[in-house]
Structures are given as C-alpha cells and as structure tokens.
CSV table of N, CA and C in Angstrom, one decimal:
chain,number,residue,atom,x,y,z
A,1,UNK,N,0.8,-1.2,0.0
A,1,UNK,CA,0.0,0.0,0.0
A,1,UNK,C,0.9,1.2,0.0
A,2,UNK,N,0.2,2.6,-0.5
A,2,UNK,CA,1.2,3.4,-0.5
A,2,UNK,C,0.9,4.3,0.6
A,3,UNK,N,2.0,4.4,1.2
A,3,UNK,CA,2.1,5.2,2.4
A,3,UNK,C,1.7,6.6,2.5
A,4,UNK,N,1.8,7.3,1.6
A,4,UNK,CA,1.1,8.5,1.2
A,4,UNK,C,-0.2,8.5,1.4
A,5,UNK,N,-0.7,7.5,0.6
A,5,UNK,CA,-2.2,7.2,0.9
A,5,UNK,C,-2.7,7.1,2.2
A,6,UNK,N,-1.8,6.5,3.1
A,6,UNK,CA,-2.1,6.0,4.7
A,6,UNK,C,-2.0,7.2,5.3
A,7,UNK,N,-1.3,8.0,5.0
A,7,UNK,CA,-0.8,9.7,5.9
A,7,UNK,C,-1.9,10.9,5.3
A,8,UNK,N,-1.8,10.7,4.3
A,8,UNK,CA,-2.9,11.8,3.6
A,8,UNK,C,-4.4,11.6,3.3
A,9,UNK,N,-4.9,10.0,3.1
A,9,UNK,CA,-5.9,10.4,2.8
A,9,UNK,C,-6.9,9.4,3.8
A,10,UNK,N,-6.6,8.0,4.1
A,10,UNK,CA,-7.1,7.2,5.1
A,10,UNK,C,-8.0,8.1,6.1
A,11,UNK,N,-7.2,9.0,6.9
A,11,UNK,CA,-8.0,9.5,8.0
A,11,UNK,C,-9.4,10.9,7.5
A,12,UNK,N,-9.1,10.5,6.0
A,12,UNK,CA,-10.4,11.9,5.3
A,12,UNK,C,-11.5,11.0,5.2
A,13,UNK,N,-11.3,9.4,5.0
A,13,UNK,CA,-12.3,8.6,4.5
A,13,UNK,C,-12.8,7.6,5.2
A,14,UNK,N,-12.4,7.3,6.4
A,14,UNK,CA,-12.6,6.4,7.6
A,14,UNK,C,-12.4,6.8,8.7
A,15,UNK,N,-12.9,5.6,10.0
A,15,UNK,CA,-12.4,5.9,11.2
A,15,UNK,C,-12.7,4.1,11.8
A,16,UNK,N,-12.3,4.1,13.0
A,16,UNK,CA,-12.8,2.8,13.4
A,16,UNK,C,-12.3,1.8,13.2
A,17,UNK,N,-10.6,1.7,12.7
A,17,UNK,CA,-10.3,0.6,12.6
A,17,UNK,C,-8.6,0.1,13.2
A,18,UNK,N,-8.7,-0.6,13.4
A,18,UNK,CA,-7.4,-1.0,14.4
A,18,UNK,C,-6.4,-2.2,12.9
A,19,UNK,N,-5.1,-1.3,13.0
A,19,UNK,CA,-4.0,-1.6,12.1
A,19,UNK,C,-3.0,-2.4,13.4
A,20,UNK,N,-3.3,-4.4,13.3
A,20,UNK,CA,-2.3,-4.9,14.4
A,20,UNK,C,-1.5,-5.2,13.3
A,21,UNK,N,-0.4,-5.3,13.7
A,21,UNK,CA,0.7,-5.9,12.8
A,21,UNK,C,2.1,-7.1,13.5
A,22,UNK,N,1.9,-7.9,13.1
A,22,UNK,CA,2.5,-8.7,14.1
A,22,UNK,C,4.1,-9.2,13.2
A,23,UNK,N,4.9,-8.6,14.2
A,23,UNK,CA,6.1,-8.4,13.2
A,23,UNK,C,7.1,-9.7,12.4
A,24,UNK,N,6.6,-10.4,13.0
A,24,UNK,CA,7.4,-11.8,12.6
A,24,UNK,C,6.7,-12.5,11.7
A,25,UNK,N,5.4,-11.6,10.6
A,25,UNK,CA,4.7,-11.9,9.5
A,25,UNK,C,5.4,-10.9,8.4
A,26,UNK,N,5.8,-11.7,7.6
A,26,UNK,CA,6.3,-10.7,6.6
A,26,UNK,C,5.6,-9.6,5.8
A,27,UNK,N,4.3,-10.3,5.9
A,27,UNK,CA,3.2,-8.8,5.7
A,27,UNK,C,3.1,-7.8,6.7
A,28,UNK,N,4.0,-7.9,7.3
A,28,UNK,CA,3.9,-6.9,8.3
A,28,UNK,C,4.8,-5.5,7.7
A,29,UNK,N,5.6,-5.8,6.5
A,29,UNK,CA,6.4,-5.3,6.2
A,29,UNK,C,5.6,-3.5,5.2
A,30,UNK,N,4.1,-4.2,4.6
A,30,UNK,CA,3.9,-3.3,4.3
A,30,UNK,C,2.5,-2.7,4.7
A,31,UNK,N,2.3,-3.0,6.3
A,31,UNK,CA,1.4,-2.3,7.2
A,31,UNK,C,1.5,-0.9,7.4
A,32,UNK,N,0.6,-0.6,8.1
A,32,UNK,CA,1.0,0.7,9.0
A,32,UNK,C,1.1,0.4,10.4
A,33,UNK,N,2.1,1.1,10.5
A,33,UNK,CA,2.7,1.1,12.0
A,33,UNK,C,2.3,2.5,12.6
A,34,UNK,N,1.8,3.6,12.7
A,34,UNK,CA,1.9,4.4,13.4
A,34,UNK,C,0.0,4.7,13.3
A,35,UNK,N,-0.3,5.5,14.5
A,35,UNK,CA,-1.6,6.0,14.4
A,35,UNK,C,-1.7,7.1,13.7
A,36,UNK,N,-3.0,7.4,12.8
A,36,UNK,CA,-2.9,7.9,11.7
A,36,UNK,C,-4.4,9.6,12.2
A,37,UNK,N,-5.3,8.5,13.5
A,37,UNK,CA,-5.9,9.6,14.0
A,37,UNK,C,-6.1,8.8,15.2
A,38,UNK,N,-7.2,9.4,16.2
A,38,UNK,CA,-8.0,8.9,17.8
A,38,UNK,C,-8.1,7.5,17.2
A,39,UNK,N,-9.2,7.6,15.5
A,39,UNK,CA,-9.7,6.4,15.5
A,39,UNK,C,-8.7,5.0,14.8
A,40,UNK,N,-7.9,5.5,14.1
A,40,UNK,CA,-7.1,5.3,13.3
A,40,UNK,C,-5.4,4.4,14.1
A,41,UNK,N,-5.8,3.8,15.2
A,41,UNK,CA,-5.0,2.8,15.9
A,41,UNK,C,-3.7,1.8,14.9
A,42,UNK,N,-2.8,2.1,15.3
A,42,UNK,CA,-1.7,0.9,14.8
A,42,UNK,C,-1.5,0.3,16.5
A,43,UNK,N,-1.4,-1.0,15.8
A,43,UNK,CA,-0.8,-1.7,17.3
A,43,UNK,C,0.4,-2.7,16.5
A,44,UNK,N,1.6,-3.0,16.8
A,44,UNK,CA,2.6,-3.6,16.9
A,44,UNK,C,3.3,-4.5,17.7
A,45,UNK,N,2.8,-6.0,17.3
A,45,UNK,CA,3.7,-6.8,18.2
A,45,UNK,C,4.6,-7.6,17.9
A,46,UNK,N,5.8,-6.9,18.6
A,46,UNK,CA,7.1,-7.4,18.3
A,46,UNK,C,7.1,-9.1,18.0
A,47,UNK,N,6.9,-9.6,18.8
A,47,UNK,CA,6.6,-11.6,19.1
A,47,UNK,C,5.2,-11.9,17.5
A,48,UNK,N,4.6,-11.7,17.6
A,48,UNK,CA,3.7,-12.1,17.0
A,48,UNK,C,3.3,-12.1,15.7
A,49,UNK,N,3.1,-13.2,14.7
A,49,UNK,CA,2.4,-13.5,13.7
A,49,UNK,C,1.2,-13.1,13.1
A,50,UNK,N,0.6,-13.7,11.8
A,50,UNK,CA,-0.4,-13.1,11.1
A,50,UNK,C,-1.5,-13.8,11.8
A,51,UNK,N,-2.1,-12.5,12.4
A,51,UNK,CA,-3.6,-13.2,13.2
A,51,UNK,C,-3.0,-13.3,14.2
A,52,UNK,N,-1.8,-13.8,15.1
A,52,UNK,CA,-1.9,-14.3,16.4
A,52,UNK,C,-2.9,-13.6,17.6
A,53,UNK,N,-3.1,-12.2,17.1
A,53,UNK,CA,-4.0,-11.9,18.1
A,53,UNK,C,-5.8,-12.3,18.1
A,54,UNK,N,-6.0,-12.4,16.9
A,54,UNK,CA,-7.1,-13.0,16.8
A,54,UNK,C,-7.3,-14.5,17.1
A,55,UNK,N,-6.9,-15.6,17.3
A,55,UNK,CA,-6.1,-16.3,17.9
A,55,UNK,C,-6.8,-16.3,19.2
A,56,UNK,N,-7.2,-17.7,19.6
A,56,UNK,CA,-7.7,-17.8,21.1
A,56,UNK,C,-6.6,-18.0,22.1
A,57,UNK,N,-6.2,-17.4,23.5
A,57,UNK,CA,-5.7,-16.9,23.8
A,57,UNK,C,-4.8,-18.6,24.3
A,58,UNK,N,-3.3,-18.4,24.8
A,58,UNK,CA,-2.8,-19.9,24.8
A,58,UNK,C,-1.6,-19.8,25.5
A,59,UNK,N,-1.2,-20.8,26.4
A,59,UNK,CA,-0.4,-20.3,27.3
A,59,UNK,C,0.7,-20.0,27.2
A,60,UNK,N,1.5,-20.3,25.7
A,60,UNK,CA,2.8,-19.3,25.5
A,60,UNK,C,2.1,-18.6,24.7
A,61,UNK,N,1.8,-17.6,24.8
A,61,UNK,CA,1.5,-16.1,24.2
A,61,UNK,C,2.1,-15.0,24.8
A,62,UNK,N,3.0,-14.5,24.1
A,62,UNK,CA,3.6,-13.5,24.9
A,62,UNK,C,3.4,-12.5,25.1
A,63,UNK,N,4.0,-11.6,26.3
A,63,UNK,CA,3.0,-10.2,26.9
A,63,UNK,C,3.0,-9.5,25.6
A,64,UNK,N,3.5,-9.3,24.9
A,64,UNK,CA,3.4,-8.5,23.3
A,64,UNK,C,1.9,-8.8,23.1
A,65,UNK,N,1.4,-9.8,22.4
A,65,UNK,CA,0.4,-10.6,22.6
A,65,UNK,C,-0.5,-10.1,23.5
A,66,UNK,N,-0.3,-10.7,24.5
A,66,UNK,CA,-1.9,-10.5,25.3
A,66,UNK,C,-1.9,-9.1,25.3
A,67,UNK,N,-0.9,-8.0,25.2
A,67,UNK,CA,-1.3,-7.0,26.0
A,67,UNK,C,-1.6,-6.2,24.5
A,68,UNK,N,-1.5,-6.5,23.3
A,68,UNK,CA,-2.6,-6.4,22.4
A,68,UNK,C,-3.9,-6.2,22.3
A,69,UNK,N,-3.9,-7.8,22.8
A,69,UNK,CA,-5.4,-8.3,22.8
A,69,UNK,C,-5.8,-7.5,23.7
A,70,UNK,N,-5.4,-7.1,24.8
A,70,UNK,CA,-5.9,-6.3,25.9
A,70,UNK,C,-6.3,-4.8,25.2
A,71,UNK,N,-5.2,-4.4,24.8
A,71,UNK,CA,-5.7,-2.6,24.1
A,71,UNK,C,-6.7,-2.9,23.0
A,72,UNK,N,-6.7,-4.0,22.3
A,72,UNK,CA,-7.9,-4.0,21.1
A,72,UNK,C,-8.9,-4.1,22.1
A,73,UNK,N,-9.4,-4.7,22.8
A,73,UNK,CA,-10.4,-5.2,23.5
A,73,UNK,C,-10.8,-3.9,24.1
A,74,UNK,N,-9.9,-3.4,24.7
A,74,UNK,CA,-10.2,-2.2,25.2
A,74,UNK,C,-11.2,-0.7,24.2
A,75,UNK,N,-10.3,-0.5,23.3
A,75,UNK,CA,-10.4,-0.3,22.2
A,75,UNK,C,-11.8,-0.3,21.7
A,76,UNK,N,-12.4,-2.0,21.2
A,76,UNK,CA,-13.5,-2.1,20.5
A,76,UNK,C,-15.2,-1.7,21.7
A,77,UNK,N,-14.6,-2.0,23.1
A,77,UNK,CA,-15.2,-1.9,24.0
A,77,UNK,C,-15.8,-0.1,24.2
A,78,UNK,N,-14.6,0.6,24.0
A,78,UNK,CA,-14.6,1.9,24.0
A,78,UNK,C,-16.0,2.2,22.9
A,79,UNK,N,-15.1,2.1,22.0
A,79,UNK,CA,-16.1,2.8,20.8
A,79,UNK,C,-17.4,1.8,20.7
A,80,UNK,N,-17.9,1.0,21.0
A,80,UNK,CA,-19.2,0.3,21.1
A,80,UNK,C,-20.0,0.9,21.6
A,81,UNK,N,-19.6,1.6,22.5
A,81,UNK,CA,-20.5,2.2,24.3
A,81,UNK,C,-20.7,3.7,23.2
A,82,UNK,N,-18.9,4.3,23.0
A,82,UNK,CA,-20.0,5.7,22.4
A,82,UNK,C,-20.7,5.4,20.8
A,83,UNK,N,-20.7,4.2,20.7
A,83,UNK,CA,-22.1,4.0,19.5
A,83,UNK,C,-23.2,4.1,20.1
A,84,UNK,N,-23.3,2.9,21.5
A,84,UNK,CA,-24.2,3.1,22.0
A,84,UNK,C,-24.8,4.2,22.7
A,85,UNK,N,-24.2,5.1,23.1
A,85,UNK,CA,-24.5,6.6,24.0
A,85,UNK,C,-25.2,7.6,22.5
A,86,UNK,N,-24.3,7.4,21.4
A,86,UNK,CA,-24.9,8.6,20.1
A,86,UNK,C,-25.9,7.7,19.6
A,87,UNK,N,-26.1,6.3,19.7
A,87,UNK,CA,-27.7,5.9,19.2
A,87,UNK,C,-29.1,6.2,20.3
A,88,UNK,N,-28.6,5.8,21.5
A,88,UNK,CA,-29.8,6.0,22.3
A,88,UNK,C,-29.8,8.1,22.6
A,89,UNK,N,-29.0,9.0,22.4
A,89,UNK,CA,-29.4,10.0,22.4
A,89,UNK,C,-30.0,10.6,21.1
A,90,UNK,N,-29.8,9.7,19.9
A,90,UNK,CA,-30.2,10.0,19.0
A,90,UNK,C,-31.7,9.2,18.9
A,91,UNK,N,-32.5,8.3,19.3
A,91,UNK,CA,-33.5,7.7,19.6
A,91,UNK,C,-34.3,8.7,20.5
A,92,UNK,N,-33.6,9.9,21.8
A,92,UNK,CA,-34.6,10.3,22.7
A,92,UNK,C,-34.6,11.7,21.7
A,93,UNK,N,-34.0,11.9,20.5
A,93,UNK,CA,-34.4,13.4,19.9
A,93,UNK,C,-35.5,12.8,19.1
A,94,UNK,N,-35.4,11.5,18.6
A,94,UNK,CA,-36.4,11.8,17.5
A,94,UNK,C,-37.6,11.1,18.6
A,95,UNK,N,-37.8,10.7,19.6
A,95,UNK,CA,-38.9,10.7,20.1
A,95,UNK,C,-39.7,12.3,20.5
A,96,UNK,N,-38.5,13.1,20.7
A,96,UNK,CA,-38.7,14.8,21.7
A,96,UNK,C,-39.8,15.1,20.1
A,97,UNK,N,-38.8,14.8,18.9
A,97,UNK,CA,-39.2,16.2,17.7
A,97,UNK,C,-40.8,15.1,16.8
C-alpha cells in the first residue's frame, strides 16, 4: 500500500479501525505502524504472527500478545459504548421532535 495514501488520505475517509501488525509476519512489512488519527489505531507486536491476536488466547502467548489483545479489546469496548450513548441520544431526539 502506498504510504502516502495511509498519511494523507485514510484519516479523510474512515475511522474505526485497528491496524495490528504482528512483526514476525512478513506482511507486516507493508502495514501501518503508526496511528494515523483517535480512530485510526496501529498496534505492533514485536513476538507475533499473522492473526496471532485474533487467535484464542494460549499459554505461551507473549506479553506482546496478550497485552494487544488487551488494548484492542479495550479499544472495541470503548467505541461500542460511544455507538451506544450517540444511538440512544439519537432515539430520545427523534422521540422529543
């Protein structure tokens, strides 16, 4: 992908998505690694493969690893709630109008 594109134009046309990149995948090579906006998340783990975080969780998994899985989780948990908070304030306007 061209990096240009990821710095200039990504954050004009989305939001909401989490860039993991698990560096011991060679496709990791042509990720994004930095965050691009709030919504616009890179996460990077040193230890880990393509997918390992999606991956159910296993007892060599390294803190790289879980502590991924922990900020995505965090992460998807976050922005779920303020969906939920802008749909149900958006449900008590169009009841008010």
């Amino acid at each position: 992908l061209n990096p240009i594109y990821f710095d200039t134009k990504l954050a004009e046309i989305t939001s909401y998505i989490i860039f993991s990149n698990g560096l011991q995948d060679g496709w990791s090579a042509g990720g994004n690694h930095k965050n691009l906006s709030d919504t616009l998340i890179a996460i990077d783990i040193p230890n880990g493969a393509h997918h390992v975080d999606m991956r159910g969780s296993d007892p060599n998994d390294t803190e790289d690893v879980i502590n991924a899985r922990i900020q995505e989780t965090n992460l998807l948990m976050e922005w779920v709630k303020k969906f939920q908070k802008e749909r149900f304030a958006m449900m008590n306007d169009n009841d008010i109008n």
